[in-house]
Short mmCIF file of N, CA and C in Angstrom, two decimals:
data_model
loop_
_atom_site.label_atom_id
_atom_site.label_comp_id
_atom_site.label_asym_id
_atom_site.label_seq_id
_atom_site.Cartn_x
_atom_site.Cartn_y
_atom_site.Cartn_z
N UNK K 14 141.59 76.70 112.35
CA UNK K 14 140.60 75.68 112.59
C UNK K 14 140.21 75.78 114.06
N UNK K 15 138.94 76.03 114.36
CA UNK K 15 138.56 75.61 115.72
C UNK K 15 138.21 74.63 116.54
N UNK K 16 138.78 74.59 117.98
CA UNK K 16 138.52 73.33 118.57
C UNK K 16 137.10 72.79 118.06
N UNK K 17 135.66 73.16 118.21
CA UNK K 17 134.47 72.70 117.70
C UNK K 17 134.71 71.88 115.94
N UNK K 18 135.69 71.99 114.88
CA UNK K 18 136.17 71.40 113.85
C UNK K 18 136.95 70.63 113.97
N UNK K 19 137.82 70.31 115.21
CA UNK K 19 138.77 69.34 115.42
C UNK K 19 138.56 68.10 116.25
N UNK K 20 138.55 66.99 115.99
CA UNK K 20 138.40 65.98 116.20
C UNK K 20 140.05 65.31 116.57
N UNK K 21 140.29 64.28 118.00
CA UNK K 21 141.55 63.56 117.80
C UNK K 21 142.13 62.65 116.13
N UNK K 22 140.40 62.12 115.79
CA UNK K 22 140.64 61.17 114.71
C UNK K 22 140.60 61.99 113.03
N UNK K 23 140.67 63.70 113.53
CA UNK K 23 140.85 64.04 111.83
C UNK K 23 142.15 64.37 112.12
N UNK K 24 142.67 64.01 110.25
CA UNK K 24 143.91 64.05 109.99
C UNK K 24 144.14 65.35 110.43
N UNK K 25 145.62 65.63 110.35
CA UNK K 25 146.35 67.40 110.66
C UNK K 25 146.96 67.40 109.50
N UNK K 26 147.26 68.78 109.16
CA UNK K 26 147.93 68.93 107.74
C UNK K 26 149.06 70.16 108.56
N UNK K 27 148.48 70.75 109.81
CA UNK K 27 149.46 71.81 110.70
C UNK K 27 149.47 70.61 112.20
N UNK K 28 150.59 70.90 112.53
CA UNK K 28 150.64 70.88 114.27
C UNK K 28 149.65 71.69 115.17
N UNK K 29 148.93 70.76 116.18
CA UNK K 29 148.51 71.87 117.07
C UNK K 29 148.53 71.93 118.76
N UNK K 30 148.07 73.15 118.73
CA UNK K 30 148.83 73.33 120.05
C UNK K 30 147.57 74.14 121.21
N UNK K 31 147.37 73.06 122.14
CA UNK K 31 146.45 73.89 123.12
C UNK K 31 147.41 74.80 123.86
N UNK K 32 146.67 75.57 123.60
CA UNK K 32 146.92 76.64 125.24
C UNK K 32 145.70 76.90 125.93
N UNK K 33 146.72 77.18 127.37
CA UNK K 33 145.74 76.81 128.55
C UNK K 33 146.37 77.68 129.61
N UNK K 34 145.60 78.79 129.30
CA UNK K 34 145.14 80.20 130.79
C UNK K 34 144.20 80.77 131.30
N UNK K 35 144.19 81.14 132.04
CA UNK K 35 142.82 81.87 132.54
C UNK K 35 142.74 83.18 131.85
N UNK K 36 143.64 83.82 131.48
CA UNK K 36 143.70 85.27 131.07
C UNK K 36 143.29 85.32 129.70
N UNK K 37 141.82 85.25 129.33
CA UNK K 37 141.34 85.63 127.54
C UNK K 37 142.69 86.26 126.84
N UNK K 38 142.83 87.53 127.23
CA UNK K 38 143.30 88.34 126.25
C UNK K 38 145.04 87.87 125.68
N UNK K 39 145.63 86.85 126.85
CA UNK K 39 146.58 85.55 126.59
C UNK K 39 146.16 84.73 125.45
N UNK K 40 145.55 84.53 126.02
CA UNK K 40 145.34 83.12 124.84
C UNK K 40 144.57 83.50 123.97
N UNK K 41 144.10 85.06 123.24
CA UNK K 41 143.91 85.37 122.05
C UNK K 41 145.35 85.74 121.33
N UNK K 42 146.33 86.47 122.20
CA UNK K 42 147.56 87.13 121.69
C UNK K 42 148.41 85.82 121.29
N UNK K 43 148.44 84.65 122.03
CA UNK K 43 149.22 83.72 121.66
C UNK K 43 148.80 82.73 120.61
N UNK K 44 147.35 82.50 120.43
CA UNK K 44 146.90 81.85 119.30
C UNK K 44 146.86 82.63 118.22
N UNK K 45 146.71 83.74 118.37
CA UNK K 45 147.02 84.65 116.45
C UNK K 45 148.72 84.38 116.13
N UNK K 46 149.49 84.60 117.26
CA UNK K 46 150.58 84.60 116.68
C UNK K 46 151.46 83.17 116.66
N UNK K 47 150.48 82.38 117.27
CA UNK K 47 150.83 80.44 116.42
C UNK K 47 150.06 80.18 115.28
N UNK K 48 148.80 81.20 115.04
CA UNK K 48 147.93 80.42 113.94
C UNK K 48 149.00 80.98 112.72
N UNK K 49 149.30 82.67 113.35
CA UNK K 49 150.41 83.38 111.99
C UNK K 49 151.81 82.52 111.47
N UNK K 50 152.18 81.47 112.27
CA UNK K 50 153.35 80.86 111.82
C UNK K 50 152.98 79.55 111.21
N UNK K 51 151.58 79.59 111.11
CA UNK K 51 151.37 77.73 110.51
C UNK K 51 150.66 76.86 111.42
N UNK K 52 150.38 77.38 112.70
CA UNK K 52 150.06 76.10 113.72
C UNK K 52 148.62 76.48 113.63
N UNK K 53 147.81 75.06 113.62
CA UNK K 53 146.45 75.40 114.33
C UNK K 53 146.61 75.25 115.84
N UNK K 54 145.50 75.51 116.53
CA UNK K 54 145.11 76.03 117.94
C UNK K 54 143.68 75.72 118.47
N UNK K 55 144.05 75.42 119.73
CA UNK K 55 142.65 75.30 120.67
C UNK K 55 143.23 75.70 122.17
N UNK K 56 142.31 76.57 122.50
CA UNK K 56 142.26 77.02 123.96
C UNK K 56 141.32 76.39 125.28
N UNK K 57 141.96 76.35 126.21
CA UNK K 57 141.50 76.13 127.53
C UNK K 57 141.40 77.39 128.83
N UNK K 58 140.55 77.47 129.01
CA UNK K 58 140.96 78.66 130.21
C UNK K 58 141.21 77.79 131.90
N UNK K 59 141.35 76.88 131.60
CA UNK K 59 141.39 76.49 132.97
C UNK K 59 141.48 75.01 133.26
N UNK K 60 142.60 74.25 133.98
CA UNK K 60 143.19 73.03 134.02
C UNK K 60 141.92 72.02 133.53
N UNK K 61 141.07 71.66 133.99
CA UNK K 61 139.46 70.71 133.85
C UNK K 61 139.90 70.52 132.23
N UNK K 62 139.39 71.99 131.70
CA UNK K 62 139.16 71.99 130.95
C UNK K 62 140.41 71.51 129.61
N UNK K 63 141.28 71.96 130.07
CA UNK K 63 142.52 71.22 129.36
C UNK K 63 142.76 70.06 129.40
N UNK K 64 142.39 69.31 130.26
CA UNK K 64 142.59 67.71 130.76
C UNK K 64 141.69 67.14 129.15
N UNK K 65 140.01 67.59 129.63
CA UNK K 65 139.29 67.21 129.01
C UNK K 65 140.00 67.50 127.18
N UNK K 66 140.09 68.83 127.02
CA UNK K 66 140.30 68.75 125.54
C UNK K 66 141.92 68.35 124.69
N UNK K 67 142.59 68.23 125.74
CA UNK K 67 143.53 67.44 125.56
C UNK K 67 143.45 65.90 125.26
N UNK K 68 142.28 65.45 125.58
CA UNK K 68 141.73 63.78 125.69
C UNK K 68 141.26 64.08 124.11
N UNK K 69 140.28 64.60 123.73
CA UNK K 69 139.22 64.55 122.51
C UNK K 69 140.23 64.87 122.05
N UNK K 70 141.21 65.78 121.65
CA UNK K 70 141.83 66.69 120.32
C UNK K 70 143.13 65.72 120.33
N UNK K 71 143.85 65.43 121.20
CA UNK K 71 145.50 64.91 121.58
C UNK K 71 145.79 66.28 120.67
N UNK K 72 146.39 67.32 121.37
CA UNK K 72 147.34 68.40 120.74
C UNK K 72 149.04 67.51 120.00
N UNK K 73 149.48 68.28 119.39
CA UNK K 73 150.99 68.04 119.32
C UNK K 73 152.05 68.55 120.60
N UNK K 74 151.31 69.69 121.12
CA UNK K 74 151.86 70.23 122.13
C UNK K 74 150.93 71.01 123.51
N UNK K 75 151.13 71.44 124.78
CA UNK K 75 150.39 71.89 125.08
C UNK K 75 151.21 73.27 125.78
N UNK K 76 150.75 73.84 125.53
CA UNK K 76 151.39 75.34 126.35
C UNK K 76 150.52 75.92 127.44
N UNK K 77 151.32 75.74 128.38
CA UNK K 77 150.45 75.97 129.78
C UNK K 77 150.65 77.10 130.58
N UNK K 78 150.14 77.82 131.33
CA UNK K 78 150.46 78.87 132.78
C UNK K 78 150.29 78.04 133.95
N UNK K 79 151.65 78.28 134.60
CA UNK K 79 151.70 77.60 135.76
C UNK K 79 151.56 77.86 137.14
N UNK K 80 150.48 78.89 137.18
CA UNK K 80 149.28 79.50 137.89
C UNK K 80 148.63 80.01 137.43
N UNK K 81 147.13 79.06 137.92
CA UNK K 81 145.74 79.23 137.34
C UNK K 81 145.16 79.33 138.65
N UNK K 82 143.95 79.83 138.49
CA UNK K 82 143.01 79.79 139.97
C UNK K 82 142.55 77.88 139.91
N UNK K 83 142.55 77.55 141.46
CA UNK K 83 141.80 76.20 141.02
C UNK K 83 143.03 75.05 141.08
N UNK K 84 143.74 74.96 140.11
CA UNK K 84 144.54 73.78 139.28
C UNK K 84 145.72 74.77 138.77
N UNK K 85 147.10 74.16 139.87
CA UNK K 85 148.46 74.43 138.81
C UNK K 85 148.55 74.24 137.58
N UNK K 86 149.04 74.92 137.12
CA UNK K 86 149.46 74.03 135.74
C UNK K 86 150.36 72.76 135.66
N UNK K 87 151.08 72.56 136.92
CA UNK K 87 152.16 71.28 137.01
C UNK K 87 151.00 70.10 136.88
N UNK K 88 150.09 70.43 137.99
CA UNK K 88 149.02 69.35 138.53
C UNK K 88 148.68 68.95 137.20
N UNK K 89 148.19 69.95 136.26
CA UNK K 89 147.20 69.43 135.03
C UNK K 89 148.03 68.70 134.31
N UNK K 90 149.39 69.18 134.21
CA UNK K 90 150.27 68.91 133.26
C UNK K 90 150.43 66.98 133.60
N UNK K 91 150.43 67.22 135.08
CA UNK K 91 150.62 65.47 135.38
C UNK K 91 149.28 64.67 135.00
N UNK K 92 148.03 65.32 135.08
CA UNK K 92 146.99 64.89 134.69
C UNK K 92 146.77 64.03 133.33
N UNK K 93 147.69 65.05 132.51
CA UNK K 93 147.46 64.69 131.15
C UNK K 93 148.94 63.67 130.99
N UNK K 94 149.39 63.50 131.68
CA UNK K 94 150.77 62.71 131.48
C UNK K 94 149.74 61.51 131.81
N UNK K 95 149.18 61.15 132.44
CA UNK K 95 148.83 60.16 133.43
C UNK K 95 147.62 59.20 132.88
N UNK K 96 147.54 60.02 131.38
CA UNK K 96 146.06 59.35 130.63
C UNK K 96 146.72 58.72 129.33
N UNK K 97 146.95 57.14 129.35
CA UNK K 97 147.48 56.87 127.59
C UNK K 97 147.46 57.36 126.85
N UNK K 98 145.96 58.13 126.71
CA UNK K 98 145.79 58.53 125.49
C UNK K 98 146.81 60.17 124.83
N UNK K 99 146.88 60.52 125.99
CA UNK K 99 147.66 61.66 126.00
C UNK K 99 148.90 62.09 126.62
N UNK K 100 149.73 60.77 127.10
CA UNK K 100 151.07 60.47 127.48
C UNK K 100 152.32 61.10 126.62
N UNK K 101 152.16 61.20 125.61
CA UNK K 101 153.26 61.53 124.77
C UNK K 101 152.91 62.60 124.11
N UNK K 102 152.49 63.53 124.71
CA UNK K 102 151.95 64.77 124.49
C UNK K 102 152.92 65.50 124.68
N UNK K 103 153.40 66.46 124.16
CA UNK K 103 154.63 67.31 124.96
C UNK K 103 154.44 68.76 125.34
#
């Protein structure tokens, strides 16, 4: 399922899990081999952008690199700690 099909308010029938790197060819290798075990997936290339789709989608989980150009990944990671809506995000 792609982020553009996923909504926070549609049901899940899989867990999902953003990932969030700058490196494409990462976060194609790591989403085939979460979509291959059952998980759906949505990608971020870059902290902003994870904040933001972490808000609309609420993942089950988020898998991060903790150097990005721009935005640590710690920084974002507190970002998204720091928003109700996405507090108990893990």
């Amino acid at each position: 399922m792609s982020e553009d099909q996923l909504t926070a308010t549609t049901p899940r029938a899989r867990p999902l899990v953003l990932i969030v790197d700058d490196e494409k060819n990462f976060l194609e290798i790591v989403s085939t081999k979460l979509r291959a075990i059952g998980l759906d997936t949505a990608e971020a290339r870059n902290g902003k952008e994870a904040v933001r789709i972490a808000a609309e989608l609420v993942p089950d989980l988020v898998l991060m690199d903790i150097h990005m150009p721009g935005e640590m990944g710690t920084d974002v990671a507190l970002a998204i700690k720091e928003n109700p809506k996405t507090k108990d995000i893990k």
